[in-house]
Amino acid sequence: MRLILYAVFVLSGAAGLIYESIWARYLGLFVGHSAHAQILVIGIFLGGMALGALLIGSRSTKLRDPLKWYAIVEVLIGAIGVAFHDVYGAVTGVAYSSIFPALGGSPLLPLVKWVLAGALIAPQSILLGMTFPLMGAGVLRHFPRLPGRTLSVLYFANSLGAAGGVLLAGFYLLTLAGLPGTLLTAAMLNLLVGLVTLVVANRAEPETVTVSGADTAGTPPMRFGGLSTAQLWRLLLAISFGTAVASFMYEIAWLRMLSLVLGSATHSFELMLSAFILGLALGSFWVRARADRWSDPLRALGAVQLIMGFAALATLPLYLASFGWMADLIGTFARTDAGYTGFTLARYVICLVVMVPSTFCAGITLPLITRTLLVGGVGERAIGSVYGVNTFGSIVGVGLAGVVLMPLVGMRAVLVSAAALDMILGVAVLALAVGKRPAVRRLAAGAAAAVVVVSVVVASRLEFDSLLLTSGVFRHGGTPSGSEMVFYRDGRTATVSLTRAGDPPVLIIATNGKPDGSLPLWWQEPCTEATARHPLSGDATTQSLAPLIALAHAPRARTAAVIGQGTGMSSQSFLGSPFVEEVTTIEIEPAMIEGSRSFYPANARVFDDARSKMVVADARSYMATTPAAYDLILSEPSNPWVSGVASLFTTEFYGHVTNSLTETGVFAQWLHLYELEDGLALAVLAALYQNFRWFEVFMTAGWDMLVVASNAPQRPVADWSVFQYPGCSISGPNERGT
């Protein structure tokens, strides 16, 4: 019976992470992919889970058989999952057609948007939060001996399923069944788990008492470190909260760090997330045979916290070495289906090497904390309380790392800060566990604190070569040589860098090591009639032709929008039109705007012209809610395989674009064909075909394509005189330049 319950809890964990990954995509389509939007989606999910855990944790002792209630909750989750896609479509349809237009530019719009988003996933999130406390209490009622082992195996089973669910959804289900089919698969798993659990629960009656002893139910509570039950309760809940903050700070830092090694493709994110969760599962599995045997669990917990922080710092050199490993992998595996499979597995190993040492320790903490509270007199309510408080700590960790610390101090400092927090928690616990005499405690705490300070200082001084970090090794298989770093910033959503390279030199702006645009330095020369003219080459070709070809199809455009700042050359070109009254540049990452200033004065109009307007927002969300109607829109993100950008190449996004265009408005899509399968390129064209009456395709460079589309009643004829608009001059739209 117990093995069956462990098995179904693996499936439950898989379903839970499928929901999380799919909801992130669904709500990303609705509220956008900005840093705040991503964190709010995670916050709603984790907040709901925490609330569910705390609600049921305090009431499970009143339930005769929590296992049957667990089965009911799983069935409810599955039933809601079956209906989610249709409900999502109905809610967002009403929002786009009625609610958002009625609110217009009202400050209430973001609030209403998030209330709707929360209402969509909160019910299932709350129910998901109830699953572990109910399963834990239910299994312990049936098998009350060795609660530490039982809880550890349950944590392991659930986390193992979650690690597999991420990979299953990302690599197979989404391709085979799309978002609705993947969601339906998770719902079917929940229904299966609920029905199997109900059958198992009906075959065996639980014990009539709740778990509160070490080996059997009802034994007297144990004492640890001379602490009362209330003191132990407060201490371990604080540790549960704090270690969750640190662990999710690790996760945010590692996701950003490893994206520079593996790239920002969606599959890279899934590998990283799965590796993080698998480390938790392995730690829980390891502690299963030890949790009930340790005579001093507080001392063990303190040691684990210290080791966890040290392990995080110790993997920093391994992270730097992983750039060389990636270069070797690209040179090793052939560009075939079998080669890609081997390459993917090797990248997964890199994630495991970097993440597992610390996440292994993190996986030990919750089973150990919960078991200690169970036998320390708190009883069964400890299961839900520890799980809920830990989940609330996860929310704080995500917000602190992603919104506050990442743009303020950078990804290395985020990881070092998390390690310091873990080690400080370890010092605090050890100080209470080593003895009752204050002098001994002070000596132990002082010695441990000194080690912590030295470790943090050493890790902080480890050299992080920004050229290596932004080398784009995942694309070229090589590390940089002869380049100069001009600008580097760990932003809220991405790492932005500018490098000067080549002879003659070229300035390159990149996101997570992937170049977004480049210009030779000819624009630094004085621009006069006597200035020598140079042919366009490289990115400059498309950066000049894309906006001008788009403008040629709307030569009298008065309002224009550019999605993505990049080098700023597209907005610069639009502002060269004497007819344009306003150009809105929509950029999701503030660091990109800051970095693009290095191209000044080539893009001077973007920063100096009164007609230029900057909006920091997710373009999909902005287009879905803005009341503005543009004569011309140019979308610059050009790689559909980049995580977070893919939503800008869908039929839903193009539908929002059509609503943001005037009757004769023109839309232009920049698309890179290199590193892109034919099927994906055709899918983008098919999405455009579904939303526009006509479109034309222009090859602006060897592998750069520009698609110009419109719903105008008459197909406009391009007016190529726009190529005569001012070039170098920034004084005004009517001044002639060269």
XYZ file of C-alpha atoms in Angstrom:
738
model
C 0.000 0.000 0.000
C 2.737 2.432 0.965
C 4.608 1.877 -2.307
C 1.424 2.590 -4.263
C 0.990 5.881 -2.409
C 4.603 6.839 -3.081
C 4.098 6.032 -6.770
C 0.951 8.119 -7.130
C 2.692 11.002 -5.341
C 5.356 10.906 -8.068
C 2.570 11.413 -10.609
C 1.071 14.184 -8.486
C 4.426 16.001 -8.433
C 4.703 15.669 -12.208
C 1.231 17.128 -12.676
C 2.001 20.020 -10.312
C 5.084 21.141 -12.226
C 3.305 20.704 -15.550
C 0.677 23.103 -14.234
C 3.307 25.584 -13.082
C 5.135 25.595 -16.420
C 1.930 25.725 -18.477
C 0.338 28.424 -16.339
C 3.472 30.512 -16.768
C 2.925 30.291 -20.528
C -0.818 30.944 -20.345
C -0.478 33.940 -18.044
C 2.591 35.137 -19.930
C 0.328 35.437 -22.954
C -2.142 37.413 -20.835
C -0.016 39.652 -18.599
C 3.347 39.598 -20.383
C 6.873 38.329 -19.745
C 8.384 41.300 -17.928
C 10.362 40.653 -14.743
C 7.495 41.833 -12.577
C 4.983 39.742 -14.521
C 7.084 36.584 -14.199
C 7.509 37.081 -10.471
C 3.844 37.883 -9.937
C 2.850 34.686 -11.743
C 5.211 32.704 -9.487
C 3.918 34.656 -6.500
C 0.289 33.798 -7.250
C 1.161 30.126 -7.716
C 3.358 29.815 -4.618
C 1.121 32.079 -2.563
C -1.870 29.907 -3.314
C 0.084 26.779 -2.419
C 1.287 28.313 0.852
C -2.233 29.364 1.769
C -3.584 25.908 0.993
C -0.886 24.215 3.063
C -1.456 26.454 6.071
C -5.241 26.149 5.876
C -5.278 22.375 5.749
C -2.290 21.934 8.050
C -4.109 23.429 10.994
C -7.204 21.279 10.356
C -5.836 17.885 9.351
C -5.954 16.619 12.946
C -9.739 16.970 12.830
C -10.020 14.726 9.776
C -10.583 11.018 10.388
C -8.681 9.957 7.270
C -6.647 12.725 5.532
C -5.817 10.252 2.772
C -9.406 10.246 1.549
C -9.462 14.043 1.624
C -6.223 14.010 -0.359
C -7.940 11.888 -3.007
C -10.848 14.330 -3.159
C -8.481 17.291 -3.548
C -6.636 15.553 -6.410
C -9.922 14.905 -8.194
C -10.935 18.558 -7.764
C -7.578 19.706 -9.169
C -8.062 17.440 -12.159
C -11.614 18.613 -12.764
C -10.553 22.264 -12.732
C -7.635 21.402 -14.995
C -9.982 19.892 -17.575
C -11.967 23.127 -17.698
C -9.042 25.561 -17.419
C -8.389 26.171 -21.122
C -12.014 27.006 -21.893
C -12.307 29.215 -18.811
C -9.064 30.985 -19.723
C -10.319 31.637 -23.240
C -13.637 33.006 -21.998
C -12.094 35.257 -19.324
C -9.361 36.685 -21.539
C -11.798 37.114 -24.414
C -14.068 39.272 -22.266
C -11.032 41.133 -20.915
C -9.687 41.993 -24.382
C -13.046 42.818 -25.936
C -14.758 44.686 -23.094
C -12.840 45.249 -19.849
C -9.492 46.537 -21.150
C -10.979 48.889 -23.775
C -13.350 50.310 -21.141
C -10.486 50.997 -18.747
C -8.272 52.477 -21.482
C -5.210 54.045 -19.876
C -6.705 53.923 -16.374
C -4.318 53.145 -13.489
C -6.800 50.433 -12.514
C -5.894 48.428 -15.627
C -2.844 46.601 -14.146
C -4.787 45.818 -10.974
C -7.731 44.394 -12.889
C -5.374 42.390 -15.086
C -3.708 40.781 -12.081
C -6.963 40.134 -10.269
C -8.144 38.198 -13.326
C -4.822 36.346 -13.590
C -4.951 35.439 -9.922
C -8.539 34.260 -10.167
C -7.588 31.918 -13.010
C -4.940 29.924 -11.146
C -5.557 30.608 -7.442
C -8.172 27.848 -6.904
C -5.922 25.092 -8.230
C -2.858 26.580 -6.528
C -4.597 26.490 -3.136
C -5.674 22.902 -3.719
C -2.144 21.934 -4.830
C -0.826 23.375 -1.575
C -3.109 21.027 0.361
C -1.782 17.876 -1.286
C 1.458 17.385 0.644
C 0.025 18.043 4.145
C -2.898 15.714 3.445
C -0.768 12.972 1.899
C 1.836 13.291 4.660
C -0.740 13.146 7.435
C -2.645 10.356 5.696
C 0.373 8.099 5.207
C 1.563 8.720 8.780
C -1.880 7.799 10.108
C -1.626 4.440 8.349
C 2.100 3.980 9.068
C 2.923 6.006 12.197
C 6.377 4.532 12.842
C 9.529 6.291 11.564
C 7.880 9.572 10.519
C 11.208 11.004 9.342
C 11.654 8.231 6.798
C 8.070 8.477 5.590
C 8.191 12.248 5.126
C 11.579 12.084 3.398
C 10.334 9.537 0.872
C 7.218 11.618 0.231
C 9.320 14.729 -0.395
C 11.544 12.642 -2.666
C 8.643 11.152 -4.615
C 6.912 14.483 -5.142
C 10.134 16.265 -6.154
C 11.203 13.427 -8.464
C 7.873 13.636 -10.245
C 8.218 17.410 -10.494
C 11.693 17.150 -12.047
C 10.368 14.697 -14.616
C 7.217 16.705 -15.237
C 9.218 19.755 -16.314
C 11.101 17.730 -18.915
C 8.039 15.796 -20.052
C 6.057 18.960 -20.658
C 8.845 20.947 -22.315
C 10.394 18.313 -24.545
C 7.404 16.186 -25.530
C 3.904 17.201 -24.496
C 3.981 20.774 -25.764
C 5.178 19.591 -29.168
C 2.683 16.749 -29.363
C -0.397 18.359 -27.842
C 0.187 22.096 -27.414
C -0.840 24.042 -24.317
C -4.413 22.634 -24.054
C -3.291 19.034 -24.534
C -0.447 19.342 -22.034
C -2.802 20.841 -19.483
C -5.292 18.052 -20.093
C -2.544 15.476 -19.518
C -1.801 16.967 -16.092
C -5.517 16.946 -15.267
C -5.792 13.271 -16.225
C -2.857 12.482 -13.939
C -4.627 14.216 -11.051
C -7.832 12.292 -11.674
C -5.902 9.018 -11.849
C -4.015 9.795 -8.633
C -7.223 10.708 -6.831
C -9.069 7.556 -7.850
C -6.163 5.209 -7.035
C -5.640 6.860 -3.650
C -9.324 6.572 -2.839
C -9.254 2.840 -3.578
C -6.153 2.380 -1.399
C -7.604 4.432 1.466
C -10.826 2.417 1.479
C -8.927 -0.871 1.889
C -7.222 0.089 5.146
C -8.405 2.015 8.159
C -6.018 4.593 9.653
C -4.861 4.698 13.250
C -7.223 6.628 15.509
C -4.453 8.900 16.841
C -2.290 11.504 15.177
C 1.474 11.309 14.997
C 3.444 13.048 17.709
C 6.097 10.594 18.871
C 9.460 9.361 17.668
C 8.635 5.782 16.836
C 4.971 5.307 17.626
C 2.015 7.600 17.932
C 1.403 9.120 21.298
C 4.889 8.863 22.858
C 6.033 11.831 24.984
C 7.527 14.737 23.019
C 11.317 14.880 22.729
C 13.384 17.895 23.784
C 16.124 19.379 21.618
C 18.787 21.828 22.792
C 16.873 22.495 25.970
C 14.172 24.281 23.949
C 10.514 24.149 24.850
C 7.999 23.039 22.250
C 7.010 26.664 21.583
C 10.643 27.758 21.193
C 11.396 24.838 18.891
C 8.293 25.695 16.856
C 9.338 29.317 16.347
C 12.979 28.442 15.617
C 12.317 25.781 12.990
C 9.588 27.727 11.230
C 12.035 30.644 10.977
C 14.678 28.288 9.547
C 12.122 26.861 7.118
C 11.277 30.355 5.933
C 14.887 31.557 5.731
C 16.271 28.556 3.900
C 13.461 28.860 1.324
C 14.415 32.504 0.749
C 18.024 31.437 0.175
C 17.115 28.466 -2.034
C 15.009 30.513 -4.419
C 17.672 33.204 -4.522
C 19.977 30.393 -5.660
C 17.451 29.361 -8.286
C 17.100 32.856 -9.742
C 20.879 33.352 -9.767
C 21.588 29.960 -11.334
C 18.908 30.375 -13.995
C 20.501 33.641 -15.051
C 24.064 32.369 -14.777
C 23.484 29.145 -16.672
C 21.504 30.919 -19.400
C 24.850 32.481 -20.365
C 26.304 28.966 -20.741
C 23.360 27.063 -22.199
C 21.606 29.921 -23.984
C 18.154 31.399 -23.454
C 16.206 28.805 -25.419
C 13.094 27.424 -23.751
C 14.597 23.921 -23.454
C 17.591 25.357 -21.592
C 15.274 26.776 -18.945
C 13.541 23.411 -18.546
C 16.867 21.620 -18.079
C 17.900 24.098 -15.390
C 14.599 23.926 -13.508
C 14.534 20.129 -13.620
C 18.115 19.907 -12.323
C 17.246 22.230 -9.433
C 14.262 20.101 -8.392
C 16.134 16.818 -8.877
C 18.759 18.000 -6.386
C 15.983 18.522 -3.833
C 14.672 15.025 -4.527
C 18.083 13.402 -4.064
C 18.635 15.172 -0.758
C 15.250 14.018 0.526
C 16.009 10.445 -0.555
C 19.401 10.453 1.175
C 18.038 11.663 4.515
C 15.248 9.069 4.625
C 17.430 6.508 6.431
C 18.922 9.064 8.809
C 16.155 11.452 9.861
C 14.861 9.110 12.582
C 18.315 7.997 13.752
C 20.022 11.315 14.413
C 20.070 11.863 18.156
C 20.568 15.625 17.727
C 18.652 16.773 14.638
C 19.265 20.448 15.459
C 23.006 19.972 15.225
C 22.534 18.054 11.961
C 20.297 20.817 10.599
C 22.836 23.495 11.472
C 25.611 21.519 9.774
C 23.464 21.016 6.657
C 22.755 24.753 6.458
C 26.470 25.555 6.686
C 27.399 22.925 4.098
C 24.679 24.200 1.768
C 26.113 27.725 1.794
C 29.675 26.476 1.367
C 28.603 24.236 -1.520
C 26.946 27.161 -3.314
C 30.152 29.202 -3.058
C 32.330 26.246 -4.020
C 30.431 25.699 -7.273
C 31.304 29.186 -8.563
C 34.645 27.953 -10.020
C 32.769 25.015 -11.561
C 30.350 27.471 -13.140
C 33.207 29.403 -14.733
C 34.720 26.129 -15.965
C 31.388 25.193 -17.573
C 32.010 27.698 -20.388
C 34.943 25.567 -21.486
C 32.867 22.427 -21.135
C 30.181 23.896 -23.370
C 32.767 24.812 -25.996
C 33.989 21.192 -25.968
C 30.445 19.843 -26.233
C 29.654 21.909 -29.313
C 32.767 20.555 -30.980
C 31.986 16.971 -29.921
C 28.385 16.348 -30.934
C 27.286 16.164 -34.560
C 24.374 18.332 -35.724
C 21.995 15.388 -36.011
C 18.983 14.196 -34.026
C 21.149 11.716 -32.106
C 23.783 14.381 -31.594
C 21.203 16.798 -30.209
C 20.009 14.165 -27.733
C 23.557 13.629 -26.478
C 24.172 17.371 -26.394
C 20.992 17.910 -24.350
C 21.960 15.222 -21.836
C 25.425 16.739 -21.501
C 23.935 20.179 -20.847
C 21.734 18.608 -18.185
C 24.851 17.221 -16.525
C 26.338 20.735 -16.443
C 23.212 21.965 -14.653
C 23.460 19.110 -12.158
C 27.137 19.774 -11.433
C 26.429 23.419 -10.649
C 23.152 23.023 -8.759
C 23.041 19.661 -7.014
C 25.649 20.241 -4.256
C 23.474 22.933 -2.675
C 20.022 21.684 -3.652
C 20.927 18.263 -2.262
C 21.341 19.926 1.124
C 18.132 21.926 0.643
C 16.292 18.649 0.065
C 17.434 17.439 3.496
C 16.127 20.419 5.427
C 12.337 20.156 5.120
C 12.020 16.452 6.033
C 14.397 17.016 8.938
C 12.590 20.126 10.185
C 9.164 18.513 9.873
C 10.197 15.316 11.613
C 11.839 17.266 14.455
C 8.659 19.249 15.062
C 6.521 16.104 14.859
C 8.430 14.350 17.619
C 9.096 17.584 19.509
C 5.484 17.920 20.553
C 3.973 19.975 17.730
C 2.343 16.983 16.122
C 0.695 16.548 12.761
C 0.020 20.240 12.127
C 3.765 20.675 11.630
C 3.496 19.102 8.167
C 1.302 21.812 6.673
C 2.867 24.637 8.669
C 6.439 23.875 7.627
C 5.393 23.369 3.996
C 3.337 26.580 3.946
C 5.932 28.775 5.673
C 8.640 27.377 3.411
C 6.532 28.228 0.365
C 6.011 31.796 1.592
C 9.791 32.039 1.955
C 10.097 30.968 -1.677
C 7.947 33.921 -2.732
C 10.170 36.318 -0.795
C 13.296 34.760 -2.290
C 12.028 35.092 -5.851
C 10.944 38.700 -5.379
C 14.070 39.733 -3.484
C 16.435 38.178 -6.017
C 14.553 38.979 -9.217
C 13.235 42.476 -8.566
C 15.575 44.020 -6.006
C 19.005 42.409 -5.895
C 19.580 41.241 -9.478
C 19.544 44.706 -11.120
C 21.135 46.260 -8.029
C 24.126 43.998 -7.322
C 24.206 41.369 -10.095
C 23.798 37.602 -10.247
C 27.041 36.621 -8.471
C 26.210 38.833 -5.488
C 22.699 37.338 -5.365
C 24.155 33.843 -5.062
C 26.775 34.887 -2.507
C 24.090 36.644 -0.449
C 21.939 33.505 -0.468
C 24.912 31.399 0.628
C 25.642 33.850 3.437
C 22.008 33.637 4.579
C 22.110 29.834 4.662
C 25.346 29.843 6.621
C 24.064 32.443 9.087
C 21.043 30.238 9.724
C 23.394 27.317 10.252
C 25.467 29.289 12.748
C 22.320 30.260 14.667
C 21.075 26.680 14.907
C 24.481 25.292 15.891
C 24.852 27.929 18.575
C 21.672 26.609 20.179
C 22.538 22.962 19.665
C 26.153 22.711 20.888
C 25.407 23.141 24.578
C 23.529 24.924 27.301
C 26.419 27.066 28.562
C 26.390 30.593 27.056
C 30.189 30.712 26.816
C 30.295 27.543 24.713
C 27.554 28.815 22.477
C 29.276 32.155 21.950
C 32.577 30.440 21.133
C 30.935 28.086 18.623
C 28.947 30.886 17.026
C 32.017 33.121 16.779
C 34.135 30.443 15.152
C 31.419 29.521 12.664
C 30.712 33.168 11.867
C 34.401 33.789 11.178
C 34.432 30.925 8.672
C 31.308 32.331 7.036
C 32.819 35.807 6.667
C 36.051 34.453 5.187
C 34.151 32.246 2.728
C 31.902 35.074 1.555
C 34.851 37.452 1.118
C 36.818 34.887 -0.890
C 33.821 34.095 -3.116
C 33.120 37.787 -3.663
C 36.672 38.335 -4.875
C 36.528 35.469 -7.384
C 37.025 37.027 -10.806
C 34.007 36.885 -13.089
C 35.290 37.809 -16.545
C 32.387 39.632 -18.192
C 33.804 38.864 -21.646
C 33.692 35.157 -20.847
C 30.193 35.366 -19.398
C 28.780 37.094 -22.487
C 30.814 35.206 -25.073
C 27.789 33.318 -26.424
C 29.664 30.035 -26.118
C 26.365 28.132 -26.604
C 26.312 29.357 -30.218
C 29.910 29.506 -31.386
C 31.658 26.973 -29.169
C 34.464 29.409 -28.449
C 35.503 31.973 -25.902
C 36.311 35.587 -26.782
C 39.652 36.951 -27.881
C 40.601 40.503 -28.732
C 37.299 41.963 -27.489
C 36.790 44.892 -25.136
C 33.850 45.161 -22.732
C 32.155 48.553 -23.054
C 29.026 47.953 -20.969
C 27.780 45.125 -18.741
C 24.645 44.956 -16.615
C 22.657 42.158 -14.971
C 19.162 43.503 -15.589
C 15.803 42.357 -14.269
C 15.111 39.961 -17.132
C 18.484 39.505 -18.838
C 22.184 40.273 -18.823
C 22.954 43.046 -21.321
C 26.463 43.632 -22.641
C 28.259 45.738 -25.233
C 31.598 44.683 -26.642
C 33.994 46.276 -29.095
C 35.575 43.714 -31.388
C 37.152 43.236 -34.807
C 39.279 45.295 -37.167
C 37.814 47.645 -38.217
C 36.066 47.680 -34.824
C 32.377 46.897 -34.406
C 30.218 47.633 -31.360
C 27.926 44.693 -30.476
C 24.991 44.756 -28.073
C 23.855 41.377 -26.722
C 21.249 39.809 -24.433
C 22.509 36.837 -22.395
C 25.387 36.521 -24.847
C 23.110 36.503 -27.924
C 23.855 39.555 -30.152
C 20.851 41.808 -30.781
C 22.590 44.227 -33.125
C 25.926 45.771 -34.063
C 27.362 48.763 -35.843
C 30.811 49.633 -37.142
C 32.204 52.796 -35.605
C 31.812 54.948 -38.735
C 29.048 56.810 -36.916
C 31.646 58.317 -34.575
C 33.133 60.317 -37.452
C 31.886 63.879 -38.182
C 29.139 63.766 -40.796
C 29.627 66.310 -43.580
C 29.243 66.444 -47.357
C 32.913 65.502 -47.593
C 32.616 62.451 -45.337
C 33.587 59.259 -47.118
C 30.672 56.895 -47.670
C 30.988 53.230 -46.723
C 28.855 50.296 -47.872
C 26.606 48.738 -45.275
C 27.561 45.275 -44.023
C 26.635 42.838 -41.287
C 23.818 43.813 -38.942
C 23.920 47.396 -40.202
C 22.310 46.194 -43.423
C 19.117 44.969 -41.782
C 19.160 47.675 -39.104
C 18.964 50.255 -41.891
C 16.767 48.424 -44.379
C 14.172 47.015 -41.972
C 12.803 50.340 -40.698
C 13.103 52.042 -44.101
C 11.348 49.238 -45.998
C 8.604 49.301 -43.371
C 8.383 53.097 -43.573
C 8.253 52.951 -47.382
C 4.937 51.104 -47.071
C 3.552 53.796 -44.746
C 5.439 56.917 -45.902
C 2.945 59.326 -44.342
C 2.800 57.534 -40.997
C 2.202 59.929 -38.099
C 2.441 57.443 -35.220
C 4.823 54.501 -35.088
C 5.900 51.876 -32.578
C 9.096 49.824 -32.405
C 9.172 46.632 -30.344
C 12.680 46.240 -28.935
C 15.327 48.915 -28.518
C 18.451 47.017 -29.638
C 20.865 49.548 -31.089
C 18.037 52.075 -31.421
C 18.529 52.415 -35.170
C 14.943 51.523 -36.101
C 13.427 54.252 -33.939
C 16.165 56.585 -35.174
C 15.128 55.939 -38.785
C 11.417 56.404 -38.102
C 12.166 59.725 -36.415
C 13.899 60.847 -39.594
C 10.504 61.111 -41.308
C 9.155 64.674 -41.538
C 5.621 63.317 -41.104
C 6.106 61.309 -37.905
C 4.641 62.936 -34.805
C 5.466 60.226 -32.251
C 7.563 57.044 -32.123
C 7.000 54.711 -29.167
C 9.841 52.296 -28.403
C 8.678 49.323 -26.300
C 11.519 47.583 -24.448
C 11.120 44.953 -21.729
C 14.603 45.334 -20.195
C 15.697 48.738 -18.792
C 19.359 47.699 -19.018
C 18.974 47.433 -22.806
C 17.944 51.092 -23.014
C 20.857 52.048 -20.801
C 23.313 50.009 -22.847
C 22.090 51.360 -26.190
C 23.273 54.824 -25.187
C 26.741 53.639 -26.170
C 25.635 53.957 -29.821
C 24.993 57.673 -29.371
C 24.936 59.809 -31.536
C 23.993 57.197 -34.164
C 20.675 56.809 -32.329
C 20.560 60.361 -30.951
C 16.952 61.037 -31.986
C 15.766 58.234 -29.708
C 17.105 60.089 -26.687
C 16.968 63.734 -27.816
C 13.931 64.086 -30.065
C 10.760 65.253 -28.313
C 8.758 62.921 -30.560
C 10.484 59.864 -29.062
C 8.684 57.995 -26.279
C 10.140 55.086 -24.265
C 7.907 52.446 -22.648
C 9.380 49.732 -20.409
C 6.895 46.879 -20.780
C 6.262 43.482 -22.283
C 5.228 44.165 -25.889
C 2.494 41.536 -25.993
C 0.837 42.886 -22.864
C 1.255 46.454 -24.083
C -0.322 45.742 -27.467
C -3.202 43.882 -25.836
C -4.121 46.778 -23.550
C -2.991 50.043 -25.168
C -5.779 52.260 -26.499
C -3.367 53.760 -29.049
C -3.683 53.046 -32.773
C -0.468 53.192 -34.816
C 0.118 53.784 -38.490
C 3.279 51.680 -38.394
C 4.604 48.957 -36.050
C 7.976 47.228 -36.387
C 8.787 44.163 -34.260
C 12.546 43.706 -33.890
C 12.894 40.529 -31.756
C 13.937 38.086 -34.445
C 14.546 34.670 -32.835
C 11.370 32.687 -31.997
C 13.390 30.084 -30.085
C 14.442 32.541 -27.356
C 12.559 32.029 -24.075
C 10.097 34.857 -23.417
C 10.298 36.129 -27.009
C 8.450 33.221 -28.615
C 5.071 34.730 -27.672
C 5.768 37.612 -30.087
C 5.515 35.245 -33.069
C 2.089 33.751 -32.387
C -1.245 34.270 -34.049
C -2.598 35.622 -30.737
C 0.047 38.340 -30.635
C -0.519 39.291 -34.253
C -4.214 39.539 -33.426
C -3.366 42.123 -30.742
C -1.186 43.950 -33.277
C -4.041 44.244 -35.763
C -6.149 45.855 -33.047
C -3.367 48.364 -32.396
C -3.091 49.445 -36.057
C -5.095 52.074 -37.877
C -7.275 50.928 -40.768
C -4.414 51.366 -43.250
C -1.652 50.619 -40.721
C 1.410 48.553 -41.613
C 3.153 45.916 -39.480
C 6.702 44.678 -40.104
C 8.290 41.553 -38.570
C 12.067 41.059 -38.529
C 12.992 37.362 -38.632
C 16.393 35.653 -38.577
C 16.464 32.488 -40.686
C 19.785 31.218 -39.372
C 19.472 28.741 -36.462
C 15.805 28.367 -37.436
C 14.026 25.311 -38.789
C 11.982 25.760 -41.954
C 8.876 24.548 -40.142
C 9.152 27.265 -37.505
C 9.702 29.984 -40.109
C 6.648 28.753 -42.010
C 4.645 28.710 -38.764
C 5.424 32.408 -38.264
C 4.312 33.186 -41.824
C 1.151 31.137 -41.275
C 0.358 33.148 -38.144
C 0.794 36.376 -40.104
C -1.390 35.008 -42.903
C -4.210 34.316 -40.430
C -4.269 37.939 -39.229
C -3.436 40.110 -42.262
C -4.971 40.527 -45.706
C -1.616 40.607 -47.384
C 2.089 40.478 -46.667
C 5.357 40.775 -48.568
C 8.709 39.205 -47.752
C 12.004 41.061 -48.201
C 15.469 39.571 -47.784
C 17.440 42.384 -46.163
C 20.595 40.261 -45.804
C 21.673 36.696 -46.456
C 19.743 35.236 -43.513
C 17.630 38.204 -42.411
C 14.033 38.417 -43.543
C 11.554 41.265 -43.157
C 7.837 40.581 -43.513
C 5.621 43.615 -44.209
C 1.902 43.052 -43.625
C -1.303 45.071 -43.509
C -5.085 44.880 -43.458
C -5.461 48.013 -45.607
C -8.294 47.778 -48.182
C -5.802 48.565 -50.937
C -2.365 47.055 -51.061
C -0.043 50.066 -50.683
C 2.735 50.691 -53.159
C 6.111 51.277 -51.551
C 7.425 54.825 -51.717
C 11.195 54.408 -51.793
C 11.786 58.138 -51.458
C 11.932 57.535 -47.697
C 15.554 56.545 -48.285
C 16.259 60.239 -48.872
C 15.157 61.249 -45.374
C 17.857 62.789 -43.131
C 20.618 60.420 -42.122
C 23.293 61.813 -39.855
C 21.566 65.055 -38.922
C 19.782 65.078 -35.551
C 18.886 68.771 -35.423
C 15.483 68.393 -36.997
C 13.504 66.331 -39.481
C 13.786 68.907 -42.276
C 17.549 69.393 -42.130
C 19.430 67.622 -44.866
C 22.085 65.113 -43.821
C 24.375 62.672 -45.561
